[in-house]
Amino acid sequence: MSKSLVLSIEQFKSVLSGLHAPEKVDADYLYDVYETAASGLNDMVENNVFGNIVGVNHVVLINYCLGEYLYSTALIQDEEGLKKFKENENIVSSMASVVADKYLSLSHLYYQERKLTNPYYPPISTMSLYVNFMLSILNRYEKNDPGVTLVTDLLIKSLTIAKCTLDNLVGGFETEALSNWRTLHECECTLVLLEKYKDPVIKRYLRHMNFGIVYKDVLPDKDKQHQIFEEMKEEMRGYNLKSKDIKKYIEYGWMYEIEEFKNDESYKLNFRDGLEKLAGLSKYASRYELSSEIIHSTPMLIYSNKEYYYFLALLSLYESFFRLEKVFITLFTERVNEEQKKGYAQMRNLYYAQLVNIYKIESSKFKAWQINKRKRSAK
């Protein structure tokens, strides 16, 4: 097995430049760390200490060196302190040892879950492409101004959770993916109602956001905080709610702005019998409960079936995505010019149909998997 050559100082500095290392980095000092780590790793490669490792990826190794150096020097406030740091001969060798350990462990001996998919598999890659496209459009507009951009901000957050769900599926973390979908489902239920009822409900939602801030006692103006808190308690009395209902009222009380919720006693101040039901998504109640069992570390989490949770998380994600895309279309068509609409329409005509077809295929595969599992269990 051939040894990977250690980069020259010129090559090393070229890599540092390509990594956009901060100017404050002492390249000569860092090169000593890199050279020490690389030499030790090369000896291990040459002697086949860790099995089939064919060479050192110097860019990755330099990234670890850079990370250790920046973290170690971050709290040094003056030149004298930095000088003492660099003059300590033990630091170079100890830092190089840490870098080599991290490189080997995280680049070659990295623990990985058994994976059922990969980033290039169409059910993952097509969804990733579409979500990324939507986020790139939404990020062009103003954000983080709740009074104006609440729906946009919530849609962006929902799509980033969708990305995280895809990442977990690719990483082999199926139960975690379903837990992410649980949060996404909560977001989409809220988004459905805000988009449907618009300004009156959005304003009430924002008011309850303020109630939450007041309840956490983080408003700088304490007189204002007390005033808002008293207003909240007065509102609660109007709905015959008690002090024990404060948290529920803060989280779900904004739905009183919706006549259907206010006039139907079957609705409750909770997710299942309130928000989810009002959003018309009660069919997901059992799936939501299942994801809750995972979050609360029941035996279901420890001994979960990877294939089952893979399909459940993937299909749930697709179903939520189709609803989010409808909200996106509404926002998109209100804000862009005809040329941009045409561009999105072309992309949608190509990939949305693919997503629908993929969903049908994966649904059929899930049903077949369930039938086969029942047959095996019956034997």
PDB file of N, CA and C in Angstrom, residues 298-357:
ATOM      1  N   THR A 298     -40.414   5.262  24.184  1.00  0.00           N
ATOM      2  CA  THR A 298     -41.051   4.014  24.555  1.00  0.00           C
ATOM      3  C   THR A 298     -40.285   2.858  23.909  1.00  0.00           C
ATOM      4  N   PRO A 299     -40.597   1.604  24.285  1.00  0.00           N
ATOM      5  CA  PRO A 299     -39.922   0.461  23.628  1.00  0.00           C
ATOM      6  C   PRO A 299     -40.088   0.469  22.118  1.00  0.00           C
ATOM      7  N   MET A 300     -41.143   1.127  21.615  1.00  0.00           N
ATOM      8  CA  MET A 300     -41.365   1.257  20.178  1.00  0.00           C
ATOM      9  C   MET A 300     -40.149   1.892  19.499  1.00  0.00           C
ATOM     10  N   LEU A 301     -39.500   2.838  20.189  1.00  0.00           N
ATOM     11  CA  LEU A 301     -38.315   3.487  19.634  1.00  0.00           C
ATOM     12  C   LEU A 301     -37.136   2.525  19.591  1.00  0.00           C
ATOM     13  N   ILE A 302     -36.932   1.809  20.673  1.00  0.00           N
ATOM     14  CA  ILE A 302     -35.738   0.965  20.801  1.00  0.00           C
ATOM     15  C   ILE A 302     -35.777  -0.206  19.825  1.00  0.00           C
ATOM     16  N   TYR A 303     -36.961  -0.804  19.663  1.00  0.00           N
ATOM     17  CA  TYR A 303     -37.071  -2.008  18.846  1.00  0.00           C
ATOM     18  C   TYR A 303     -37.905  -1.766  17.589  1.00  0.00           C
ATOM     19  N   SER A 304     -37.744  -0.612  17.007  1.00  0.00           N
ATOM     20  CA  SER A 304     -38.528  -0.242  15.836  1.00  0.00           C
ATOM     21  C   SER A 304     -38.048  -0.985  14.587  1.00  0.00           C
ATOM     22  N   ASN A 305     -38.971  -1.190  13.663  1.00  0.00           N
ATOM     23  CA  ASN A 305     -38.664  -1.824  12.388  1.00  0.00           C
ATOM     24  C   ASN A 305     -38.262  -0.745  11.385  1.00  0.00           C
ATOM     25  N   LYS A 306     -37.044  -0.838  10.890  1.00  0.00           N
ATOM     26  CA  LYS A 306     -36.515   0.223  10.036  1.00  0.00           C
ATOM     27  C   LYS A 306     -37.340   0.396   8.763  1.00  0.00           C
ATOM     28  N   GLU A 307     -37.706  -0.706   8.136  1.00  0.00           N
ATOM     29  CA  GLU A 307     -38.442  -0.611   6.881  1.00  0.00           C
ATOM     30  C   GLU A 307     -39.804   0.045   7.106  1.00  0.00           C
ATOM     31  N   TYR A 308     -40.488  -0.337   8.159  1.00  0.00           N
ATOM     32  CA  TYR A 308     -41.809   0.220   8.437  1.00  0.00           C
ATOM     33  C   TYR A 308     -41.737   1.729   8.628  1.00  0.00           C
ATOM     34  N   TYR A 309     -40.791   2.176   9.451  1.00  0.00           N
ATOM     35  CA  TYR A 309     -40.696   3.610   9.732  1.00  0.00           C
ATOM     36  C   TYR A 309     -40.130   4.389   8.544  1.00  0.00           C
ATOM     37  N   TYR A 310     -39.345   3.717   7.717  1.00  0.00           N
ATOM     38  CA  TYR A 310     -38.866   4.374   6.499  1.00  0.00           C
ATOM     39  C   TYR A 310     -40.046   4.733   5.600  1.00  0.00           C
ATOM     40  N   PHE A 311     -40.880   3.746   5.312  1.00  0.00           N
ATOM     41  CA  PHE A 311     -42.027   4.001   4.444  1.00  0.00           C
ATOM     42  C   PHE A 311     -42.987   5.011   5.074  1.00  0.00           C
ATOM     43  N   LEU A 312     -43.248   4.858   6.371  1.00  0.00           N
ATOM     44  CA  LEU A 312     -44.203   5.739   7.040  1.00  0.00           C
ATOM     45  C   LEU A 312     -43.715   7.188   7.017  1.00  0.00           C
ATOM     46  N   ALA A 313     -42.424   7.388   7.303  1.00  0.00           N
ATOM     47  CA  ALA A 313     -41.873   8.747   7.307  1.00  0.00           C
ATOM     48  C   ALA A 313     -41.840   9.327   5.898  1.00  0.00           C
ATOM     49  N   LEU A 314     -41.436   8.529   4.916  1.00  0.00           N
ATOM     50  CA  LEU A 314     -41.341   9.016   3.539  1.00  0.00           C
ATOM     51  C   LEU A 314     -42.712   9.391   2.991  1.00  0.00           C
ATOM     52  N   LEU A 315     -43.686   8.519   3.166  1.00  0.00           N
ATOM     53  CA  LEU A 315     -45.019   8.789   2.631  1.00  0.00           C
ATOM     54  C   LEU A 315     -45.688   9.943   3.362  1.00  0.00           C
ATOM     55  N   SER A 316     -45.487  10.027   4.674  1.00  0.00           N
ATOM     56  CA  SER A 316     -46.039  11.157   5.433  1.00  0.00           C
ATOM     57  C   SER A 316     -45.439  12.460   4.950  1.00  0.00           C
ATOM     58  N   LEU A 317     -44.133  12.444   4.691  1.00  0.00           N
ATOM     59  CA  LEU A 317     -43.454  13.638   4.196  1.00  0.00           C
ATOM     60  C   LEU A 317     -44.033  14.060   2.848  1.00  0.00           C
ATOM     61  N   TYR A 318     -44.224  13.102   1.948  1.00  0.00           N
ATOM     62  CA  TYR A 318     -44.781  13.421   0.633  1.00  0.00           C
ATOM     63  C   TYR A 318     -46.174  14.028   0.761  1.00  0.00           C
ATOM     64  N   GLU A 319     -47.002  13.446   1.603  1.00  0.00           N
ATOM     65  CA  GLU A 319     -48.366  13.950   1.757  1.00  0.00           C
ATOM     66  C   GLU A 319     -48.370  15.371   2.306  1.00  0.00           C
ATOM     67  N   SER A 320     -47.506  15.634   3.296  1.00  0.00           N
ATOM     68  CA  SER A 320     -47.401  16.994   3.830  1.00  0.00           C
ATOM     69  C   SER A 320     -46.867  17.948   2.766  1.00  0.00           C
ATOM     70  N   PHE A 321     -45.890  17.481   2.000  1.00  0.00           N
ATOM     71  CA  PHE A 321     -45.310  18.330   0.963  1.00  0.00           C
ATOM     72  C   PHE A 321     -46.348  18.778  -0.053  1.00  0.00           C
ATOM     73  N   PHE A 322     -47.222  17.878  -0.479  1.00  0.00           N
ATOM     74  CA  PHE A 322     -48.237  18.241  -1.467  1.00  0.00           C
ATOM     75  C   PHE A 322     -49.129  19.368  -0.943  1.00  0.00           C
ATOM     76  N   ARG A 323     -49.427  19.342   0.357  1.00  0.00           N
ATOM     77  CA  ARG A 323     -50.233  20.423   0.940  1.00  0.00           C
ATOM     78  C   ARG A 323     -49.428  21.713   1.055  1.00  0.00           C
ATOM     79  N   LEU A 324     -48.167  21.601   1.440  1.00  0.00           N
ATOM     80  CA  LEU A 324     -47.321  22.792   1.545  1.00  0.00           C
ATOM     81  C   LEU A 324     -47.130  23.446   0.184  1.00  0.00           C
ATOM     82  N   GLU A 325     -47.055  22.631  -0.849  1.00  0.00           N
ATOM     83  CA  GLU A 325     -46.846  23.175  -2.183  1.00  0.00           C
ATOM     84  C   GLU A 325     -48.039  24.015  -2.629  1.00  0.00           C
ATOM     85  N   LYS A 326     -49.236  23.638  -2.187  1.00  0.00           N
ATOM     86  CA  LYS A 326     -50.425  24.436  -2.510  1.00  0.00           C
ATOM     87  C   LYS A 326     -50.334  25.820  -1.859  1.00  0.00           C
ATOM     88  N   VAL A 327     -49.869  25.857  -0.609  1.00  0.00           N
ATOM     89  CA  VAL A 327     -49.694  27.146   0.067  1.00  0.00           C
ATOM     90  C   VAL A 327     -48.620  27.953  -0.662  1.00  0.00           C
ATOM     91  N   PHE A 328     -47.557  27.286  -1.056  1.00  0.00           N
ATOM     92  CA  PHE A 328     -46.470  27.951  -1.782  1.00  0.00           C
ATOM     93  C   PHE A 328     -46.979  28.573  -3.078  1.00  0.00           C
ATOM     94  N   ILE A 329     -47.801  27.837  -3.811  1.00  0.00           N
ATOM     95  CA  ILE A 329     -48.351  28.335  -5.068  1.00  0.00           C
ATOM     96  C   ILE A 329     -49.127  29.628  -4.833  1.00  0.00           C
ATOM     97  N   THR A 330     -49.937  29.656  -3.773  1.00  0.00           N
ATOM     98  CA  THR A 330     -50.714  30.851  -3.455  1.00  0.00           C
ATOM     99  C   THR A 330     -49.803  32.041  -3.197  1.00  0.00           C
ATOM    100  N   LEU A 331     -48.778  31.839  -2.359  1.00  0.00           N
ATOM    101  CA  LEU A 331     -47.843  32.926  -2.050  1.00  0.00           C
ATOM    102  C   LEU A 331     -47.055  33.340  -3.281  1.00  0.00           C
ATOM    103  N   PHE A 332     -46.621  32.355  -4.049  1.00  0.00           N
ATOM    104  CA  PHE A 332     -45.765  32.602  -5.200  1.00  0.00           C
ATOM    105  C   PHE A 332     -46.483  33.429  -6.262  1.00  0.00           C
ATOM    106  N   THR A 333     -47.707  33.034  -6.570  1.00  0.00           N
ATOM    107  CA  THR A 333     -48.444  33.725  -7.629  1.00  0.00           C
ATOM    108  C   THR A 333     -48.822  35.152  -7.236  1.00  0.00           C
ATOM    109  N   GLU A 334     -48.873  35.436  -5.936  1.00  0.00           N
ATOM    110  CA  GLU A 334     -49.203  36.785  -5.484  1.00  0.00           C
ATOM    111  C   GLU A 334     -48.021  37.740  -5.567  1.00  0.00           C
ATOM    112  N   ARG A 335     -46.805  37.217  -5.669  1.00  0.00           N
ATOM    113  CA  ARG A 335     -45.625  38.063  -5.474  1.00  0.00           C
ATOM    114  C   ARG A 335     -44.720  38.212  -6.684  1.00  0.00           C
ATOM    115  N   VAL A 336     -44.829  37.322  -7.672  1.00  0.00           N
ATOM    116  CA  VAL A 336     -43.826  37.318  -8.735  1.00  0.00           C
ATOM    117  C   VAL A 336     -44.414  37.802 -10.053  1.00  0.00           C
ATOM    118  N   ASN A 337     -43.519  38.126 -10.966  1.00  0.00           N
ATOM    119  CA  ASN A 337     -43.961  38.590 -12.280  1.00  0.00           C
ATOM    120  C   ASN A 337     -44.269  37.399 -13.187  1.00  0.00           C
ATOM    121  N   GLU A 338     -44.759  37.708 -14.373  1.00  0.00           N
ATOM    122  CA  GLU A 338     -45.203  36.652 -15.283  1.00  0.00           C
ATOM    123  C   GLU A 338     -44.054  35.747 -15.735  1.00  0.00           C
ATOM    124  N   GLU A 339     -42.884  36.331 -15.906  1.00  0.00           N
ATOM    125  CA  GLU A 339     -41.729  35.531 -16.341  1.00  0.00           C
ATOM    126  C   GLU A 339     -41.345  34.510 -15.277  1.00  0.00           C
ATOM    127  N   GLN A 340     -41.358  34.942 -14.000  1.00  0.00           N
ATOM    128  CA  GLN A 340     -41.041  34.027 -12.918  1.00  0.00           C
ATOM    129  C   GLN A 340     -42.102  32.940 -12.780  1.00  0.00           C
ATOM    130  N   LYS A 341     -43.365  33.311 -12.957  1.00  0.00           N
ATOM    131  CA  LYS A 341     -44.439  32.315 -12.922  1.00  0.00           C
ATOM    132  C   LYS A 341     -44.241  31.263 -14.006  1.00  0.00           C
ATOM    133  N   LYS A 342     -43.849  31.729 -15.179  1.00  0.00           N
ATOM    134  CA  LYS A 342     -43.637  30.805 -16.290  1.00  0.00           C
ATOM    135  C   LYS A 342     -42.497  29.845 -15.983  1.00  0.00           C
ATOM    136  N   GLY A 343     -41.408  30.367 -15.387  1.00  0.00           N
ATOM    137  CA  GLY A 343     -40.273  29.526 -15.035  1.00  0.00           C
ATOM    138  C   GLY A 343     -40.644  28.457 -14.019  1.00  0.00           C
ATOM    139  N   TYR A 344     -41.441  28.873 -13.027  1.00  0.00           N
ATOM    140  CA  TYR A 344     -41.854  27.902 -12.012  1.00  0.00           C
ATOM    141  C   TYR A 344     -42.808  26.876 -12.614  1.00  0.00           C
ATOM    142  N   ALA A 345     -43.691  27.321 -13.484  1.00  0.00           N
ATOM    143  CA  ALA A 345     -44.645  26.411 -14.118  1.00  0.00           C
ATOM    144  C   ALA A 345     -43.926  25.332 -14.918  1.00  0.00           C
ATOM    145  N   GLN A 346     -42.846  25.727 -15.614  1.00  0.00           N
ATOM    146  CA  GLN A 346     -42.082  24.757 -16.392  1.00  0.00           C
ATOM    147  C   GLN A 346     -41.429  23.723 -15.482  1.00  0.00           C
ATOM    148  N   MET A 347     -40.850  24.195 -14.383  1.00  0.00           N
ATOM    149  CA  MET A 347     -40.238  23.273 -13.434  1.00  0.00           C
ATOM    150  C   MET A 347     -41.284  22.356 -12.821  1.00  0.00           C
ATOM    151  N   ARG A 348     -42.439  22.931 -12.469  1.00  0.00           N
ATOM    152  CA  ARG A 348     -43.501  22.157 -11.835  1.00  0.00           C
ATOM    153  C   ARG A 348     -44.055  21.094 -12.786  1.00  0.00           C
ATOM    154  N   ASN A 349     -44.242  21.465 -14.044  1.00  0.00           N
ATOM    155  CA  ASN A 349     -44.762  20.510 -15.022  1.00  0.00           C
ATOM    156  C   ASN A 349     -43.855  19.304 -15.181  1.00  0.00           C
ATOM    157  N   LEU A 350     -42.564  19.525 -14.983  1.00  0.00           N
ATOM    158  CA  LEU A 350     -41.599  18.439 -15.139  1.00  0.00           C
ATOM    159  C   LEU A 350     -41.502  17.577 -13.889  1.00  0.00           C
ATOM    160  N   TYR A 351     -41.425  18.200 -12.703  1.00  0.00           N
ATOM    161  CA  TYR A 351     -41.079  17.442 -11.499  1.00  0.00           C
ATOM    162  C   TYR A 351     -42.256  17.124 -10.582  1.00  0.00           C
ATOM    163  N   TYR A 352     -43.305  17.926 -10.590  1.00  0.00           N
ATOM    164  CA  TYR A 352     -44.423  17.632  -9.691  1.00  0.00           C
ATOM    165  C   TYR A 352     -45.079  16.305 -10.070  1.00  0.00           C
ATOM    166  N   ALA A 353     -45.245  16.076 -11.347  1.00  0.00           N
ATOM    167  CA  ALA A 353     -45.824  14.808 -11.803  1.00  0.00           C
ATOM    168  C   ALA A 353     -44.943  13.631 -11.393  1.00  0.00           C
ATOM    169  N   GLN A 354     -43.624  13.844 -11.420  1.00  0.00           N
ATOM    170  CA  GLN A 354     -42.713  12.793 -10.980  1.00  0.00           C
ATOM    171  C   GLN A 354     -42.913  12.484  -9.502  1.00  0.00           C
ATOM    172  N   LEU A 355     -43.094  13.540  -8.695  1.00  0.00           N
ATOM    173  CA  LEU A 355     -43.309  13.343  -7.263  1.00  0.00           C
ATOM    174  C   LEU A 355     -44.599  12.563  -7.010  1.00  0.00           C
ATOM    175  N   VAL A 356     -45.650  12.908  -7.732  1.00  0.00           N
ATOM    176  CA  VAL A 356     -46.924  12.196  -7.584  1.00  0.00           C
ATOM    177  C   VAL A 356     -46.754  10.726  -7.953  1.00  0.00           C
ATOM    178  N   ASN A 357     -46.033  10.472  -9.041  1.00  0.00           N
ATOM    179  CA  ASN A 357     -45.812   9.092  -9.480  1.00  0.00           C
ATOM    180  C   ASN A 357     -44.954   8.326  -8.478  1.00  0.00           C
TER     181      ASN A 357
END
